[in-house]
Amino acid sequence: MGLSKTIFANPTEYLVREQPEDPVLFFAPMVLQATARRFLRGFPGLVTYAVKSNPDEMVVANLAAAGIRGYDVASIFEIDLIRRVAPGAAMHYNNPVRSRSEIARAVELGVRSFSVDSHSELAKLQDLVPAGAEIAVRFKLPVNGAAYNFGAKFGATAEKATELLRAARDMGFVASLTFHPGTQCVDPMAWDSYIRTAAQIATDAGVEIARLNVGGGFPSHRLSDVNPELENIFGLIDRVTTEAFGDARPALVCEPGRGLVAESFSLATQVRAIRDDEHVFLNDGVYGGLAELPLIGIIDRVEVRDPAGARRNAPGRARIVFGPTCDSVDRLPGELALPGDMAEGDFVMFHGLGAYSTATVTRFNGFGNFQIVTVMALHG
Ligand SMILES: Cc1ncc(COP(=O)(O)O)c(C=O)c1O
């Protein structure tokens, strides 16, 4: 993946000048910093960033500059990245299953907060992590609202979480609770259920928890006519925490990935072909920057420009869209309404593509050669 050395005013300026044949991810640091400030202003607790969603060093550097002081890390690579780019920041190792050597290395590197969802992993932590560190027990609930269910891989049942919380406290750890409502969670009531259950787990365990981590899952703007109201979710989290815990209200932590980073990147693809005036073939697809679409649904915030930069404005026509590889899975879900006058060589720009895009691009079939280009603004 290449990195441009110049800052452009907007994507169109770059596309017209360079006519790139490979996909380009445009990054607007100002949008990222504004989103970070929105979280810092609105969330009633510590805002941390889930590095996995976009581990680009420029992203971390801009979040640190905007005032983000904590990071959810899932590997030693990510811990090293944060130590290098945001030295002194808090690191929460919230991948609930790790090898012994990873735990030992994380402790050496200064990590003092770990999540856990099983007795076997808690026993490993007891062997390797100094007493006084924070252990956040991750629990799960069968609630809807997210694009897909995280509980299939991680999280203890409420009953097991109660045992783990008590055990962590008895081992001399600072005992906390954590959950993740699932990514792109558009129903704020998911947080309501999780927070009330957290209070019940703490009561049943007889443990006053130090912190409650309400996860990531904050939705990004994927559909033109549904722009999530983050402040409503923040307000609900604040109110329900007080109602559920009363005087034993824990400090709150959140760890958004998508909600922080998605809006600050747009992906520009190019039309390689329109096959018999029917199927559109782009130079990127589900093995590249659009990998998430089959999992969590289409982004319809799409803008099409001709090679001279003029916007295509003809009425939309629903099309099947394929990526560039010689693989039939490489197709965007459903059909996408694209301007009827769209032509080969046009640029198709997807907005809101900062999360789980740069991080998961593959080089399958020799495609996936991205540029990241910095711009002042993503529109225009
Ligand atoms: C433990 C943990 N925290 C936070 C996140 C970020 O989630 P999101 O991007 O939905 O905010 C993830 C994503 O996988 C996660 O596993």
GROMACS .gro file of C-alpha atoms and ligand atoms in nm:
model
  396
    1MET     CA    1   0.000   0.000   0.000
    2GLY     CA    2   0.152   0.333  -0.102
    3LEU     CA    3   0.124   0.666   0.070
    4SER     CA    4   0.108   0.999  -0.110
    5LYS     CA    5   0.341   1.276   0.001
    6THR     CA    6   0.114   1.565  -0.098
    7ILE     CA    7  -0.208   1.690   0.055
    8PHE     CA    8  -0.483   1.745  -0.201
    9ALA     CA    9  -0.786   1.972  -0.161
   10ASN     CA   10  -1.029   1.690  -0.231
   11PRO     CA   11  -1.046   1.351  -0.408
   12THR     CA   12  -1.155   1.498  -0.742
   13GLU     CA   13  -0.843   1.712  -0.768
   14TYR     CA   14  -0.627   1.400  -0.727
   15LEU     CA   15  -0.834   1.175  -0.955
   16VAL     CA   16  -0.836   1.424  -1.242
   17ARG     CA   17  -0.464   1.487  -1.217
   18GLU     CA   18  -0.345   1.127  -1.164
   19GLN     CA   19  -0.614   0.916  -1.338
   20PRO     CA   20  -0.524   0.626  -1.103
   21GLU     CA   21  -0.598   0.276  -1.230
   22ASP     CA   22  -0.562   0.126  -0.881
   23PRO     CA   23  -0.810   0.199  -0.600
   24VAL     CA   24  -0.738   0.501  -0.382
   25LEU     CA   25  -0.836   0.554  -0.020
   26PHE     CA   26  -0.869   0.924   0.056
   27PHE     CA   27  -0.803   1.019   0.417
   28ALA     CA   28  -0.920   1.347   0.573
   29PRO     CA   29  -0.740   1.399   0.907
   30MET     CA   30  -0.969   1.691   0.987
   31VAL     CA   31  -1.276   1.468   0.968
   32LEU     CA   32  -1.110   1.211   1.194
   33GLN     CA   33  -1.012   1.473   1.451
   34ALA     CA   34  -1.363   1.622   1.447
   35THR     CA   35  -1.516   1.279   1.509
   36ALA     CA   36  -1.270   1.216   1.792
   37ARG     CA   37  -1.368   1.547   1.951
   38ARG     CA   38  -1.735   1.452   1.915
   39PHE     CA   39  -1.673   1.132   2.116
   40LEU     CA   40  -1.455   1.312   2.372
   41ARG     CA   41  -1.722   1.579   2.421
   42GLY     CA   42  -2.020   1.348   2.430
   43PHE     CA   43  -1.918   1.017   2.583
   44PRO     CA   44  -1.945   1.016   2.964
   45GLY     CA   45  -1.615   0.837   3.031
   46LEU     CA   46  -1.282   0.735   2.879
   47VAL     CA   47  -1.277   0.712   2.499
   48THR     CA   48  -1.038   0.450   2.364
   49TYR     CA   49  -0.981   0.352   2.001
   50ALA     CA   50  -1.009  -0.008   1.873
   51VAL     CA   51  -0.688  -0.018   1.670
   52LYS     CA   52  -0.797  -0.320   1.465
   53SER     CA   53  -1.051  -0.117   1.271
   54ASN     CA   54  -0.778   0.086   1.101
   55PRO     CA   55  -0.420   0.050   1.225
   56ASP     CA   56  -0.274   0.311   0.992
   57GLU     CA   57  -0.011   0.514   1.180
   58MET     CA   58  -0.158   0.840   1.047
   59VAL     CA   59  -0.491   0.745   1.201
   60VAL     CA   60  -0.340   0.677   1.542
   61ALA     CA   61  -0.127   0.993   1.526
   62ASN     CA   62  -0.431   1.207   1.444
   63LEU     CA   63  -0.642   1.048   1.716
   64ALA     CA   64  -0.363   1.109   1.966
   65ALA     CA   65  -0.338   1.471   1.850
   66ALA     CA   66  -0.714   1.510   1.899
   67GLY     CA   67  -0.685   1.388   2.259
   68ILE     CA   68  -0.754   1.012   2.249
   69ARG     CA   69  -0.552   0.869   2.538
   70GLY     CA   70  -0.646   0.501   2.537
   71TYR     CA   71  -0.636   0.216   2.284
   72ASP     CA   72  -0.798  -0.127   2.262
   73VAL     CA   73  -0.524  -0.353   2.132
   74ALA     CA   74  -0.559  -0.712   2.015
   75SER     CA   75  -0.199  -0.820   1.944
   76ILE     CA   76   0.164  -0.746   2.025
   77PHE     CA   77   0.191  -0.574   1.685
   78GLU     CA   78  -0.080  -0.327   1.790
   79ILE     CA   79   0.082  -0.274   2.132
   80ASP     CA   80   0.414  -0.190   1.963
   81LEU     CA   81   0.231   0.046   1.727
   82ILE     CA   82   0.068   0.239   2.012
   83ARG     CA   83   0.392   0.260   2.210
   84ARG     CA   84   0.562   0.405   1.903
   85VAL     CA   85   0.292   0.643   1.778
   86ALA     CA   86   0.104   0.736   2.098
   87PRO     CA   87   0.360   0.683   2.376
   88GLY     CA   88   0.218   0.692   2.728
   89ALA     CA   89  -0.138   0.609   2.622
   90ALA     CA   90  -0.335   0.344   2.814
   91MET     CA   91  -0.353   0.007   2.639
   92HIS     CA   92  -0.638  -0.236   2.704
   93TYR     CA   93  -0.556  -0.584   2.576
   94ASN     CA   94  -0.916  -0.680   2.505
   95ASN     CA   95  -0.869  -0.980   2.282
   96PRO     CA   96  -0.999  -1.236   2.536
   97VAL     CA   97  -0.779  -1.528   2.419
   98ARG     CA   98  -0.400  -1.492   2.397
   99SER     CA   99  -0.096  -1.716   2.414
  100ARG     CA  100   0.117  -1.722   2.729
  101SER     CA  101   0.406  -1.558   2.548
  102GLU     CA  102   0.179  -1.276   2.427
  103ILE     CA  103   0.054  -1.213   2.781
  104ALA     CA  104   0.410  -1.207   2.919
  105ARG     CA  105   0.527  -0.971   2.644
  106ALA     CA  106   0.226  -0.739   2.695
  107VAL     CA  107   0.306  -0.716   3.067
  108GLU     CA  108   0.670  -0.632   2.980
  109LEU     CA  109   0.543  -0.361   2.744
  110GLY     CA  110   0.336  -0.200   3.019
  111VAL     CA  111  -0.016  -0.334   2.957
  112ARG     CA  112  -0.218  -0.346   3.279
  113SER     CA  113  -0.570  -0.413   3.157
  114PHE     CA  114  -0.692  -0.741   3.005
  115SER     CA  115  -1.033  -0.883   2.919
  116VAL     CA  116  -1.130  -1.245   2.981
  117ASP     CA  117  -1.430  -1.466   2.912
  118SER     CA  118  -1.327  -1.808   3.045
  119HIS     CA  119  -1.178  -1.981   3.349
  120SER     CA  120  -0.890  -2.126   3.146
  121GLU     CA  121  -0.777  -1.783   3.023
  122LEU     CA  122  -0.822  -1.628   3.368
  123ALA     CA  123  -0.587  -1.896   3.505
  124LYS     CA  124  -0.325  -1.795   3.246
  125LEU     CA  125  -0.360  -1.430   3.347
  126GLN     CA  126  -0.326  -1.523   3.713
  127ASP     CA  127   0.009  -1.690   3.634
  128LEU     CA  128   0.148  -1.401   3.431
  129VAL     CA  129  -0.014  -1.068   3.521
  130PRO     CA  130   0.076  -0.882   3.842
  131ALA     CA  131  -0.200  -0.841   4.104
  132GLY     CA  132  -0.346  -0.492   4.091
  133ALA     CA  133  -0.390  -0.501   3.714
  134GLU     CA  134  -0.742  -0.472   3.574
  135ILE     CA  135  -0.927  -0.781   3.456
  136ALA     CA  136  -1.246  -0.695   3.266
  137VAL     CA  137  -1.482  -0.990   3.237
  138ARG     CA  138  -1.649  -0.993   2.897
  139PHE     CA  139  -2.007  -1.114   2.887
  140LYS     CA  140  -2.260  -1.160   2.609
  141LEU     CA  141  -2.635  -1.136   2.567
  142PRO     CA  142  -2.864  -1.256   2.290
  143VAL     CA  143  -2.965  -0.903   2.184
  144ASN     CA  144  -3.023  -0.773   1.833
  145GLY     CA  145  -2.935  -0.441   1.679
  146ALA     CA  146  -2.588  -0.506   1.537
  147ALA     CA  147  -2.492  -0.601   1.184
  148TYR     CA  148  -2.376  -0.941   1.306
  149ASN     CA  149  -2.344  -1.129   1.629
  150PHE     CA  150  -2.011  -1.102   1.814
  151GLY     CA  151  -2.136  -1.339   2.086
  152ALA     CA  152  -2.070  -1.634   1.856
  153LYS     CA  153  -1.697  -1.601   1.929
  154PHE     CA  154  -1.653  -1.407   2.255
  155GLY     CA  155  -1.827  -1.341   2.583
  156ALA     CA  156  -1.925  -1.547   2.888
  157THR     CA  157  -2.287  -1.603   2.981
  158ALA     CA  158  -2.411  -1.387   3.268
  159GLU     CA  159  -2.379  -1.686   3.504
  160LYS     CA  160  -2.020  -1.757   3.407
  161ALA     CA  161  -1.934  -1.386   3.412
  162THR     CA  162  -2.057  -1.371   3.772
  163GLU     CA  163  -1.815  -1.650   3.869
  164LEU     CA  164  -1.528  -1.496   3.673
  165LEU     CA  165  -1.581  -1.152   3.826
  166ARG     CA  166  -1.571  -1.293   4.178
  167ALA     CA  167  -1.266  -1.505   4.095
  168ALA     CA  168  -1.078  -1.209   3.942
  169ARG     CA  169  -1.146  -1.000   4.251
  170ASP     CA  170  -1.034  -1.283   4.481
  171MET     CA  171  -0.707  -1.313   4.284
  172GLY     CA  172  -0.626  -0.952   4.372
  173PHE     CA  173  -0.710  -0.797   4.037
  174VAL     CA  174  -0.912  -0.480   3.986
  175ALA     CA  175  -1.240  -0.632   3.867
  176SER     CA  176  -1.433  -0.473   3.581
  177LEU     CA  177  -1.690  -0.575   3.322
  178THR     CA  178  -1.688  -0.534   2.947
  179PHE     CA  179  -1.916  -0.615   2.655
  180HIS     CA  180  -1.947  -0.546   2.284
  181PRO     CA  181  -2.302  -0.511   2.146
  182GLY     CA  182  -2.183  -0.610   1.796
  183THR     CA  183  -2.051  -0.389   1.521
  184GLN     CA  184  -2.267  -0.123   1.346
  185CYS     CA  185  -2.520  -0.146   1.629
  186VAL     CA  186  -2.809   0.075   1.524
  187ASP     CA  187  -3.037  -0.003   1.818
  188PRO     CA  188  -2.937   0.193   2.132
  189MET     CA  189  -3.154  -0.042   2.339
  190ALA     CA  190  -2.879  -0.302   2.302
  191TRP     CA  191  -2.666  -0.087   2.536
  192ASP     CA  192  -2.962  -0.056   2.772
  193SER     CA  193  -2.990  -0.435   2.808
  194TYR     CA  194  -2.616  -0.486   2.844
  195ILE     CA  195  -2.569  -0.216   3.109
  196ARG     CA  196  -2.860  -0.341   3.321
  197THR     CA  197  -2.727  -0.697   3.298
  198ALA     CA  198  -2.379  -0.574   3.398
  199ALA     CA  199  -2.528  -0.425   3.714
  200GLN     CA  200  -2.703  -0.753   3.788
  201ILE     CA  201  -2.381  -0.952   3.737
  202ALA     CA  202  -2.193  -0.721   3.974
  203THR     CA  203  -2.468  -0.754   4.238
  204ASP     CA  204  -2.483  -1.133   4.204
  205ALA     CA  205  -2.104  -1.156   4.233
  206GLY     CA  206  -2.095  -0.922   4.531
  207VAL     CA  207  -1.830  -0.714   4.352
  208GLU     CA  208  -1.829  -0.338   4.312
  209ILE     CA  209  -1.677  -0.306   3.966
  210ALA     CA  210  -1.418  -0.038   3.896
  211ARG     CA  211  -1.508   0.019   3.530
  212LEU     CA  212  -1.767  -0.080   3.276
  213ASN     CA  213  -1.647  -0.092   2.916
  214VAL     CA  214  -1.947  -0.049   2.686
  215GLY     CA  215  -1.757  -0.165   2.381
  216GLY     CA  216  -1.740  -0.048   2.030
  217GLY     CA  217  -2.036  -0.101   1.802
  218PHE     CA  218  -2.118   0.268   1.758
  219PRO     CA  219  -2.266   0.290   1.409
  220SER     CA  220  -2.126   0.485   1.117
  221HIS     CA  221  -2.316   0.658   0.839
  222ARG     CA  222  -2.368   0.386   0.573
  223LEU     CA  223  -2.704   0.470   0.417
  224SER     CA  224  -2.773   0.817   0.276
  225ASP     CA  225  -3.099   0.862   0.464
  226VAL     CA  226  -2.993   0.709   0.799
  227ASN     CA  227  -2.731   0.919   0.977
  228PRO     CA  228  -2.679   0.776   1.327
  229GLU     CA  229  -2.719   1.013   1.622
  230LEU     CA  230  -2.424   0.922   1.842
  231GLU     CA  231  -2.526   1.173   2.110
  232ASN     CA  232  -2.851   0.982   2.171
  233ILE     CA  233  -2.651   0.666   2.239
  234PHE     CA  234  -2.410   0.853   2.469
  235GLY     CA  235  -2.705   1.004   2.660
  236LEU     CA  236  -2.873   0.666   2.698
  237ILE     CA  237  -2.552   0.503   2.823
  238ASP     CA  238  -2.509   0.778   3.082
  239ARG     CA  239  -2.866   0.764   3.207
  240VAL     CA  240  -2.898   0.386   3.219
  241THR     CA  241  -2.564   0.344   3.399
  242THR     CA  242  -2.684   0.571   3.679
  243GLU     CA  243  -3.023   0.401   3.695
  244ALA     CA  244  -2.875   0.052   3.700
  245PHE     CA  245  -2.580   0.102   3.937
  246GLY     CA  246  -2.694   0.389   4.159
  247ASP     CA  247  -2.424   0.476   4.413
  248ALA     CA  248  -2.201   0.196   4.281
  249ARG     CA  249  -2.179   0.359   3.936
  250PRO     CA  250  -1.850   0.247   3.774
  251ALA     CA  251  -1.630   0.465   3.556
  252LEU     CA  252  -1.725   0.415   3.191
  253VAL     CA  253  -1.497   0.325   2.900
  254CYS     CA  254  -1.586   0.289   2.533
  255GLU     CA  255  -1.371   0.140   2.257
  256PRO     CA  256  -1.515   0.240   1.918
  257GLY     CA  257  -1.340   0.144   1.598
  258ARG     CA  258  -1.589   0.205   1.318
  259GLY     CA  259  -1.769   0.495   1.492
  260LEU     CA  260  -1.441   0.688   1.520
  261VAL     CA  261  -1.268   0.615   1.191
  262ALA     CA  262  -1.522   0.522   0.922
  263GLU     CA  263  -1.622   0.872   0.818
  264SER     CA  264  -1.267   0.995   0.763
  265PHE     CA  265  -1.192   0.777   0.456
  266SER     CA  266  -1.357   0.750   0.114
  267LEU     CA  267  -1.266   0.482  -0.137
  268ALA     CA  268  -1.232   0.574  -0.505
  269THR     CA  269  -1.264   0.286  -0.748
  270GLN     CA  270  -1.264   0.294  -1.125
  271VAL     CA  271  -1.504   0.133  -1.371
  272ARG     CA  272  -1.301  -0.126  -1.567
  273ALA     CA  273  -1.593  -0.235  -1.779
  274ILE     CA  274  -1.968  -0.228  -1.819
  275ARG     CA  275  -2.037  -0.569  -1.964
  276ASP     CA  276  -2.299  -0.552  -2.240
  277ASP     CA  277  -2.449  -0.243  -2.076
  278GLU     CA  278  -2.536  -0.457  -1.777
  279HIS     CA  279  -2.284  -0.561  -1.513
  280VAL     CA  280  -2.039  -0.307  -1.371
  281PHE     CA  281  -1.683  -0.425  -1.305
  282LEU     CA  282  -1.484  -0.205  -1.063
  283ASN     CA  283  -1.112  -0.219  -0.988
  284ASP     CA  284  -1.190  -0.310  -0.626
  285GLY     CA  285  -1.427  -0.553  -0.462
  286VAL     CA  286  -1.485  -0.788  -0.172
  287TYR     CA  287  -1.121  -0.902  -0.158
  288GLY     CA  288  -1.011  -0.539  -0.121
  289GLY     CA  289  -1.147  -0.229   0.043
  290LEU     CA  290  -1.508  -0.346   0.009
  291ALA     CA  291  -1.450  -0.670   0.203
  292GLU     CA  292  -1.706  -0.588   0.468
  293LEU     CA  293  -2.003  -0.528   0.241
  294PRO     CA  294  -2.121  -0.890   0.217
  295LEU     CA  295  -2.103  -0.912   0.599
  296ILE     CA  296  -2.276  -0.594   0.702
  297GLY     CA  297  -2.454  -0.468   0.392
  298ILE     CA  298  -2.410  -0.211   0.123
  299ILE     CA  299  -2.296   0.150   0.161
  300ASP     CA  300  -2.518   0.357  -0.068
  301ARG     CA  301  -2.325   0.681  -0.014
  302VAL     CA  302  -2.176   0.659  -0.359
  303GLU     CA  303  -2.070   0.936  -0.596
  304VAL     CA  304  -1.971   0.884  -0.961
  305ARG     CA  305  -1.747   1.122  -1.161
  306ASP     CA  306  -1.624   1.108  -1.516
  307PRO     CA  307  -1.246   1.119  -1.585
  308ALA     CA  308  -1.262   1.500  -1.611
  309GLY     CA  309  -1.413   1.520  -1.262
  310ALA     CA  310  -1.772   1.607  -1.357
  311ARG     CA  311  -2.037   1.445  -1.148
  312ARG     CA  312  -2.268   1.195  -1.321
  313ASN     CA  313  -2.622   1.304  -1.244
  314ALA     CA  314  -2.849   1.089  -1.459
  315PRO     CA  315  -3.126   0.905  -1.272
  316GLY     CA  316  -3.001   0.596  -1.089
  317ARG     CA  317  -3.021   0.253  -1.245
  318ALA     CA  318  -2.984  -0.059  -1.028
  319ARG     CA  319  -2.679  -0.260  -1.134
  320ILE     CA  320  -2.500  -0.573  -1.026
  321VAL     CA  321  -2.146  -0.471  -0.932
  322PHE     CA  322  -1.845  -0.703  -0.947
  323GLY     CA  323  -1.489  -0.662  -0.826
  324PRO     CA  324  -1.181  -0.716  -1.047
  325THR     CA  325  -1.077  -1.070  -0.950
  326CYS     CA  326  -1.148  -1.382  -1.152
  327ASP     CA  327  -1.368  -1.511  -0.871
  328SER     CA  328  -1.746  -1.518  -0.873
  329VAL     CA  329  -1.776  -1.443  -0.498
  330ASP     CA  330  -1.628  -1.102  -0.579
  331ARG     CA  331  -1.964  -0.927  -0.606
  332LEU     CA  332  -2.118  -0.650  -0.397
  333PRO     CA  333  -2.438  -0.756  -0.219
  334GLY     CA  334  -2.768  -0.690  -0.395
  335GLU     CA  335  -2.773  -0.422  -0.660
  336LEU     CA  336  -2.643  -0.068  -0.642
  337ALA     CA  337  -2.826   0.231  -0.791
  338LEU     CA  338  -2.566   0.402  -1.010
  339PRO     CA  339  -2.620   0.693  -1.252
  340GLY     CA  340  -2.758   0.571  -1.584
  341ASP     CA  341  -2.497   0.768  -1.780
  342MET     CA  342  -2.203   0.606  -1.603
  343ALA     CA  343  -1.926   0.490  -1.840
  344GLU     CA  344  -1.604   0.289  -1.851
  345GLY     CA  345  -1.318   0.487  -1.693
  346ASP     CA  346  -1.546   0.672  -1.448
  347PHE     CA  347  -1.456   0.691  -1.081
  348VAL     CA  348  -1.700   0.547  -0.827
  349MET     CA  349  -1.643   0.684  -0.479
  350PHE     CA  350  -1.774   0.512  -0.164
  351HIS     CA  351  -1.791   0.738   0.142
  352GLY     CA  352  -1.759   0.626   0.504
  353LEU     CA  353  -1.505   0.352   0.431
  354GLY     CA  354  -1.241   0.408   0.700
  355ALA     CA  355  -1.314   0.101   0.911
  356TYR     CA  356  -1.218  -0.256   0.823
  357SER     CA  357  -1.099  -0.152   0.478
  358THR     CA  358  -0.725  -0.077   0.481
  359ALA     CA  359  -0.689  -0.342   0.752
  360THR     CA  360  -0.834  -0.632   0.558
  361VAL     CA  361  -0.729  -0.570   0.195
  362THR     CA  362  -0.580  -0.878   0.028
  363ARG     CA  363  -0.357  -0.916  -0.279
  364PHE     CA  364  -0.579  -1.197  -0.418
  365ASN     CA  365  -0.527  -1.242  -0.795
  366GLY     CA  366  -0.268  -0.965  -0.785
  367PHE     CA  367  -0.518  -0.688  -0.710
  368GLY     CA  368  -0.534  -0.473  -0.394
  369ASN     CA  369  -0.252  -0.232  -0.476
  370PHE     CA  370  -0.390   0.070  -0.289
  371GLN     CA  371  -0.275   0.425  -0.251
  372ILE     CA  372  -0.369   0.628   0.057
  373VAL     CA  373  -0.395   0.995  -0.030
  374THR     CA  374  -0.443   1.274   0.225
  375VAL     CA  375  -0.705   1.538   0.147
  376MET     CA  376  -0.838   1.847   0.318
  377ALA     CA  377  -1.201   1.744   0.253
  378LEU     CA  378  -1.365   1.428   0.124
  379HIS     CA  379  -1.645   1.590  -0.071
  380GLY     CA  380  -1.592   1.792  -0.384
  381LIG     C1  381  -1.296  -0.603   2.178
  381LIG     C2  382  -1.338  -0.512   2.068
  381LIG     N1  383  -1.356  -0.383   2.096
  381LIG     C3  384  -1.392  -0.293   2.001
  381LIG     C4  385  -1.409  -0.333   1.871
  381LIG     C5  386  -1.447  -0.228   1.767
  381LIG     O1  387  -1.575  -0.250   1.724
  381LIG     P1  388  -1.647  -0.144   1.628
  381LIG     O2  389  -1.559  -0.123   1.512
  381LIG     O3  390  -1.777  -0.207   1.595
  381LIG     O4  391  -1.664  -0.017   1.707
  381LIG     C6  392  -1.394  -0.467   1.836
  381LIG     C7  393  -1.414  -0.512   1.697
  381LIG     O5  394  -1.398  -0.622   1.658
  381LIG     C8  395  -1.357  -0.559   1.938
  381LIG     O6  396  -1.336  -0.688   1.910
   0.00000   0.00000   0.00000
